[in-house]
C-alpha atoms as one frame of an Amber mdcrd trajectory, in Angstrom:
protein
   0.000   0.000   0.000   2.696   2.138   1.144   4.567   1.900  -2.682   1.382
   2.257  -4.447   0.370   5.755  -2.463   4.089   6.932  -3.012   3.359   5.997
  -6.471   0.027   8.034  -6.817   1.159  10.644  -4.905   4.558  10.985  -8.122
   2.264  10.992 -10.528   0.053  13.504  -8.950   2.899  15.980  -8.344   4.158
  15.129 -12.239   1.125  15.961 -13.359   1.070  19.051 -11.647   4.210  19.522
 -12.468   3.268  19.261 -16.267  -0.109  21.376 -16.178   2.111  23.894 -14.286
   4.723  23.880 -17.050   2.247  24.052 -20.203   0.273  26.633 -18.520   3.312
  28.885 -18.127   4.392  28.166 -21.493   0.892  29.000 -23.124   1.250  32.437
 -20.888   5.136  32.762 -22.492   3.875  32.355 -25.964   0.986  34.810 -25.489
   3.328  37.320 -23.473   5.786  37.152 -26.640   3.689  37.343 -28.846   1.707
  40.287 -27.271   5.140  41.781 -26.980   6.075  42.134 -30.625   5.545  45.473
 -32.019   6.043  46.151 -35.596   7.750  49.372 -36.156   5.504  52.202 -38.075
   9.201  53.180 -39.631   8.732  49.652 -41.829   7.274  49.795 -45.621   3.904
  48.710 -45.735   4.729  45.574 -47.332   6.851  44.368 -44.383   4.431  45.877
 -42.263   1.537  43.607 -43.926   4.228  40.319 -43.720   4.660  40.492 -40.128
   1.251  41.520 -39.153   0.774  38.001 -40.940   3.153  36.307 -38.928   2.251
  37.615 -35.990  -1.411  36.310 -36.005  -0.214  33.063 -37.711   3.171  31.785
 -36.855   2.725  29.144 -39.585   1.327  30.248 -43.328  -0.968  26.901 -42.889
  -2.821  29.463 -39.962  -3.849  32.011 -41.923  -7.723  32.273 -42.182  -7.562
  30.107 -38.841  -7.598  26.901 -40.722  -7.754  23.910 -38.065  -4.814  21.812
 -40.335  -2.292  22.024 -43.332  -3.835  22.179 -46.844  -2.477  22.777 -50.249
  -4.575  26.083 -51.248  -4.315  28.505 -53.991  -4.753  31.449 -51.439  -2.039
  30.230 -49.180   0.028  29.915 -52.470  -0.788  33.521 -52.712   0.279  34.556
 -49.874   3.504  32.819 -49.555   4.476  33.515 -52.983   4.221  37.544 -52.000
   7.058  36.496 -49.255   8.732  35.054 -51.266   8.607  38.447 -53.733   9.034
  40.277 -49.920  12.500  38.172 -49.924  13.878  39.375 -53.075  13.374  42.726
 -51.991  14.643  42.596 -48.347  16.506  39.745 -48.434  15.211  38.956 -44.889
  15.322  35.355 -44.333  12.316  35.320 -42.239  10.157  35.539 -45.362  11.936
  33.120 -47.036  11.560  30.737 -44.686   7.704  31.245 -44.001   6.980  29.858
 -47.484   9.809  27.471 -46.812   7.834  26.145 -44.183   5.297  25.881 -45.928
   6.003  24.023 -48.534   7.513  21.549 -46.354   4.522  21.260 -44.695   2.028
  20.414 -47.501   4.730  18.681 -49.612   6.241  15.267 -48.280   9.839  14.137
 -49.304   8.583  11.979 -52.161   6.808  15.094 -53.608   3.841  14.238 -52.850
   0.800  17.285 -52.181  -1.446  17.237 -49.381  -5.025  16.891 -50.213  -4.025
  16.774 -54.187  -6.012  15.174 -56.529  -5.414  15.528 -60.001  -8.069  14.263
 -61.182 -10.240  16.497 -59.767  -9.190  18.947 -62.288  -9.289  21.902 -60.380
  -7.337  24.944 -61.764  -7.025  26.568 -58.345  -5.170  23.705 -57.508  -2.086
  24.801 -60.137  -1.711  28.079 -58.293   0.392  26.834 -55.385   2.909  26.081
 -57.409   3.791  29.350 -58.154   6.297  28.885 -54.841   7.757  25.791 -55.909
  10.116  27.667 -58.338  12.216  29.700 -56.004  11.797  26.589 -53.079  13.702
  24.507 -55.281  16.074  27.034 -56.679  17.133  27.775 -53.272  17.000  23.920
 -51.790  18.051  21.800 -54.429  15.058  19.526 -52.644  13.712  17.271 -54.982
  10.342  16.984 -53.611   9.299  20.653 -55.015  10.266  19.495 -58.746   8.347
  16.169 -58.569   5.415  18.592 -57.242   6.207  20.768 -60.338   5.719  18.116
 -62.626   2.987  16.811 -61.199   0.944  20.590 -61.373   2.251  20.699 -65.444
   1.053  16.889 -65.639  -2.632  18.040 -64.980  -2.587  20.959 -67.431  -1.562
  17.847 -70.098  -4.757  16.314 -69.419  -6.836  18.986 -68.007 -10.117  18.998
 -70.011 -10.828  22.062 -71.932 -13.662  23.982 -73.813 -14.343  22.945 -77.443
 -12.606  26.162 -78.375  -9.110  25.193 -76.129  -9.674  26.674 -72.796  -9.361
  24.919 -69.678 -12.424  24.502 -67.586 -12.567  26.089 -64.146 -12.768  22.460
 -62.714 -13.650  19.447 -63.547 -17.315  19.611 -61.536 -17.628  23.144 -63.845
 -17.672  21.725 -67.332 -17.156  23.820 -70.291 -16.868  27.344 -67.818 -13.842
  29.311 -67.907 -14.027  31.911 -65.230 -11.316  35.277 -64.693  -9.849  33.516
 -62.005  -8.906  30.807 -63.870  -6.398  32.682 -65.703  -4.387  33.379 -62.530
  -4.449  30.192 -61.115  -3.080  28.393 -64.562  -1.639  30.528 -66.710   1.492
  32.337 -64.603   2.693  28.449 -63.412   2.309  27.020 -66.879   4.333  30.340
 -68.382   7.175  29.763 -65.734   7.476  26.052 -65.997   7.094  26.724 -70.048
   9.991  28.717 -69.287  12.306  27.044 -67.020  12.032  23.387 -68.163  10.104
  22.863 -71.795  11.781  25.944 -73.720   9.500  28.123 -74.169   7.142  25.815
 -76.162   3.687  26.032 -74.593   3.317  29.981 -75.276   0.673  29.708 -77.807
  -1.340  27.443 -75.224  -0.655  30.004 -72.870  -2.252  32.947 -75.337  -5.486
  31.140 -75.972  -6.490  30.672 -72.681  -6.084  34.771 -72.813  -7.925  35.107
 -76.208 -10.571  32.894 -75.179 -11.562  35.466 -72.346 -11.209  38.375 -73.995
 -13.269  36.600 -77.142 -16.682  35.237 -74.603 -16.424  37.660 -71.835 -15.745
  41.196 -72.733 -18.738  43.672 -72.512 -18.897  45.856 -75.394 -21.194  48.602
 -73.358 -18.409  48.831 -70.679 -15.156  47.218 -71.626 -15.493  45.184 -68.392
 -14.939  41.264 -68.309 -17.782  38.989 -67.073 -16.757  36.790 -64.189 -17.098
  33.856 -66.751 -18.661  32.217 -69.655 -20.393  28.942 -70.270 -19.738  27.418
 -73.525 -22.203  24.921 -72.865 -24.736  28.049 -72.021 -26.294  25.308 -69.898
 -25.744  27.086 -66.383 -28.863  28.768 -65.286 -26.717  31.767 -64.662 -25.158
  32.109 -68.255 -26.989  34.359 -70.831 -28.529  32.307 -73.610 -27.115  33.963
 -75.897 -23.754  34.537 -74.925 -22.977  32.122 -72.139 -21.803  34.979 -69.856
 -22.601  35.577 -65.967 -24.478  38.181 -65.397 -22.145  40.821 -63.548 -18.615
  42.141 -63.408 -17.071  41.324 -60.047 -14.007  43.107 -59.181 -11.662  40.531
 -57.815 -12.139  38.308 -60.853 -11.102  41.114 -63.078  -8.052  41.601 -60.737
  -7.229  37.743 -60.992  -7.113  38.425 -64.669  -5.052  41.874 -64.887  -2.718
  40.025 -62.632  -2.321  36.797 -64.434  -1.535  39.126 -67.632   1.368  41.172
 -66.044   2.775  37.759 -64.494   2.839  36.118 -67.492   4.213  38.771 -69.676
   7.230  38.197 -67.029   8.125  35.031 -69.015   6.770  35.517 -72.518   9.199
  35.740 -75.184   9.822  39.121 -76.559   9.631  37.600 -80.013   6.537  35.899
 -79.774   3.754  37.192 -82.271   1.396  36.856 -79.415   2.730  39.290 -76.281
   1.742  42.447 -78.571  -1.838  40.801 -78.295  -1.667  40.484 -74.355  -0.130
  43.577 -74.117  -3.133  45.169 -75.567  -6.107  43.260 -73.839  -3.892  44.815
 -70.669  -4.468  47.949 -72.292  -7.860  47.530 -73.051  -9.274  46.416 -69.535
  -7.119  48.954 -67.673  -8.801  51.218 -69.701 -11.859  50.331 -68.614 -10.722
  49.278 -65.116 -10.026  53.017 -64.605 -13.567  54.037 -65.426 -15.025  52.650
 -62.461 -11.740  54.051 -59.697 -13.953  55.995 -57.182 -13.165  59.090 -55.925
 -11.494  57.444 -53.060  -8.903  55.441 -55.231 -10.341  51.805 -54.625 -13.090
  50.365 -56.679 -16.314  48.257 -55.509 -17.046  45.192 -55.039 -19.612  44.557
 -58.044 -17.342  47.184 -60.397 -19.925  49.309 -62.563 -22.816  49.585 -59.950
 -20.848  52.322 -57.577 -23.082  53.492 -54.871 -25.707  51.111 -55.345 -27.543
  50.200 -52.027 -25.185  47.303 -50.758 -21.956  47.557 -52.494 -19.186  48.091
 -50.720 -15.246  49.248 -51.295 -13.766  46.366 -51.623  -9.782  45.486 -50.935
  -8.776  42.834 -52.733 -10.248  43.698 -55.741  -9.085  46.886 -55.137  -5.241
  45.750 -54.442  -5.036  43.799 -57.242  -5.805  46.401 -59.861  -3.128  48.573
 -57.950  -0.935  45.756 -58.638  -1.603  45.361 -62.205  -1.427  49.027 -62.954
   2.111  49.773 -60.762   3.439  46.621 -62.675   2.138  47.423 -66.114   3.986
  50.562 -65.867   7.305  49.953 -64.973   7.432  47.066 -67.517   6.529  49.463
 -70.454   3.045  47.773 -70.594   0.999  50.403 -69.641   0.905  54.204 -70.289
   2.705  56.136 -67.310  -0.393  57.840 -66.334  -1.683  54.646 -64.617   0.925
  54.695 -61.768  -0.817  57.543 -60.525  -3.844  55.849 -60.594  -2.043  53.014
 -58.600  -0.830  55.375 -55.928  -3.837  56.961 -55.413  -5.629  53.443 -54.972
  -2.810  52.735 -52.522  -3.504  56.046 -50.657  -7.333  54.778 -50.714  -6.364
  51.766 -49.609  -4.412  52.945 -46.228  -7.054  55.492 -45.683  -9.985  53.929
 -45.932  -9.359  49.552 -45.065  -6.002  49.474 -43.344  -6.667  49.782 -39.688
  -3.195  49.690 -37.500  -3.432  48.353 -33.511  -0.920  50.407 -30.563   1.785
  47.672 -30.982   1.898  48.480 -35.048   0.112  45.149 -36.153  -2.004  46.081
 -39.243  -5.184  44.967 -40.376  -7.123  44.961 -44.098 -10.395  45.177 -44.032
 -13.465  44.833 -45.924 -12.413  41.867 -47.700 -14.822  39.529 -49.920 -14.313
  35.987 -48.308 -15.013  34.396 -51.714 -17.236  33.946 -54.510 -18.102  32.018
 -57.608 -21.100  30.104 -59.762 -23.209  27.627 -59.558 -21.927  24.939 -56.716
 -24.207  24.323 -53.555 -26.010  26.154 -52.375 -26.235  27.376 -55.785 -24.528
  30.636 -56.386 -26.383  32.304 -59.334 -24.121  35.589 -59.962 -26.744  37.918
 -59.203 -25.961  41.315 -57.987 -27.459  40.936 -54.672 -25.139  37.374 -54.641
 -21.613  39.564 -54.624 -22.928  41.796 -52.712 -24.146  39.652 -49.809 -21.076
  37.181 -49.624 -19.239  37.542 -45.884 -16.940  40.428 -45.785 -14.070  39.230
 -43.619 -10.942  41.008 -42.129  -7.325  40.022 -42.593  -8.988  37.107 -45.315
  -6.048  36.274 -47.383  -7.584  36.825 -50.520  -6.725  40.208 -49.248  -2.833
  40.087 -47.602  -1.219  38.537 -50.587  -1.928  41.259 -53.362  -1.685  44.052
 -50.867   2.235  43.347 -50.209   2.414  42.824 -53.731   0.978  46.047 -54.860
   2.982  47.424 -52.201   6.248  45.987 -53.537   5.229  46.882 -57.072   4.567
  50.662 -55.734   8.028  50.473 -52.667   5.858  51.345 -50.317
């Protein structure tokens, strides 16, 4: 009796001992991270990154997921460190897509939660980070998870006119965010391992926008088109959704600067991108409110219900500061940029007493069809959850920033 109370009695004070310990350790973590204070003296862009890292220690955090995942927003944002990296040279950023990518990747290359034959597009966006990972580790996981990404665009079924479908459970859509999510990856891979050879692929998916979705009355792009004009949202006579939402536009202005970054100079098609960059900045510009940023649903302003919105918003920054200093766009558009920057830090960035910063009005996401069925309408955009620090909203903002050194 005497051993087995002695032996109780251990564990009891171990126990103790333990709770004691974790408890004190929970407090440490809070008190440090409570103590961090990010210096006002800091670009925005840096400000942004570890405002990021400071709510979520790992990239897998952001948007308080539960668990890892291979995501095309989480590509997003990690790939804007990794831009962040370039500029500082800070190996903190470096390492937070680092970090990442050895999270959702194993050693045999394998992606978390990957299927490729689900055919979804925003699947290939990721991979944008996979580049510069494997440049600067030599590990071979990242170009087995490369090949993988290009292996679904080999198979990835298309439209009857050559464009990839949105996804697989989407057939014969192409939406604006498609573009992003494919066309960048495929460009740099195109690039950096098949010579260049897959640039006339690359153009189509570009031509077969402008071609279905363009609105002659406005010079705005529909979020997407249904070849099939089967969806109960596409017009029967088109096949286009019925509204212009800005972040889809943004996905597409984006995707055309990125991939300009790897199109040869030569090749009869980069005049042609170069102009449908023209074309919708033109029209992007239209709808810049007075404040700099732009609404949610783009050409319906003040309407009761729309809202400034920031990603949107950011992205269009981005595509403007960028088309300018590559000789895309007319020079006149960086002021447009700065002034949607100015709109931007005036009007959604909100900054806490220990310099942490916050973006707010954020759309949390939207799209088509899908259940519950999401039908495109106006009051749709407009009544999707508006989130803060959503990271459809932190990567583009340090990339406009970076495009803009602020």
């Amino acid at each position: 009796m005497i051993n087995y109370r002695n032996k109780v009695y251990s564990a009891s004070i171990l126990l103790i001992g333990l709770i004691v310990f974790s408890v004190g350790e929970i407090k440490a973590q809070e008190s440090s991270k409570k103590e961090v204070v990010i210096s006002k003296d800091l670009k925005w862009s840096e400000r942004m990154a570890l405002s990021i890292i400071k709510r979520a220690p790992k990239a897998w955090q952001i948007d308080n997921n539960e668990k890892p995942k291979w995501d095309y927003k989480l590509g997003l944002v990690t790939m804007s460190f990794e831009e962040l990296y370039k500029k500082t040279k800070n190996p903190a950023y470096l390492n937070y897509a680092k970090e990442y990518g050895e999270t959702v990747i194993n050693s045999s290359g394998e992606i978390m939660n990957y299927k490729l034959e689900d055919y979804n597009i925003d699947n290939v966006n990721a991979g944008k980070i996979l580049f510069d990972l494997y440049k600067t580790t030599k590990d071979n996981r990242y170009l087995i998870a490369m090949q993988t990404l290009r292996k679904q665009l080999e198979t990835h079924p298309r439209t009857n006119s050559g464009g990839f479908w949105h996804k697989k459970i989407y057939p014969y859509q192409m939406w604006l965010d498609g573009l992003y999510m494919g066309a960048p990856f495929y460009a740099r891979y195109s690039t950096e391992f098949n010579k260049g050879k897959d640039f006339d692929d690359i153009a189509k998916q570009f031509e077969q926008i402008q071609l279905h979705t363009i609105d002659k009355k406005t010079g705005l792009l529909f979020h997407a088109w249904d070849e099939s004009k089967q969806m109960p949202w596409a017009n029967k006579e088109t096949g286009t959704s019925p509204n212009f939402w800005s972040r889809s536009i943004g996905w597409y202005m984006m995707a055309l600067v990125d991939v300009l970054d790897y199109m040869p100079k030569n090749h009869p098609k980069r005049k042609e991108l170069i102009r449908y960059l023209n074309e919708i900045s033109t029209a992007v510009a239209k709808f810049q409110d007075p404040s700099g940023l732009w609404y949610q649903v783009t050409d319906s302003g003040t309407k009761e219900g729309n809202y400034l919105e920031a990603s949107g918003s950011e992205m269009f920054v981005y595509a403007f500061a960028k088309g300018v200093k590559k000789g895309y766009l007319p020079s006149s558009y960086k002021k447009l940029a700065e002034k949607g920057f100015e709109g931007l830090i005036s009007k959604l960035v909100t900054v806490d007493a220990d310099g942490e910063i916050h973006i707010t009005q954020v759309c949390a996401s939207a799209g088509l069809a899908g259940n519950p069925y999401r039908d495109g309408s106006y009051e749709y955009y407009i009544k999707e959850k508006i989130k803060v620090d959503n990271s459809h909203g932190l990567g583009p903002f340090i990339l406009a920033a970076l495009e803009l050194e602020k």
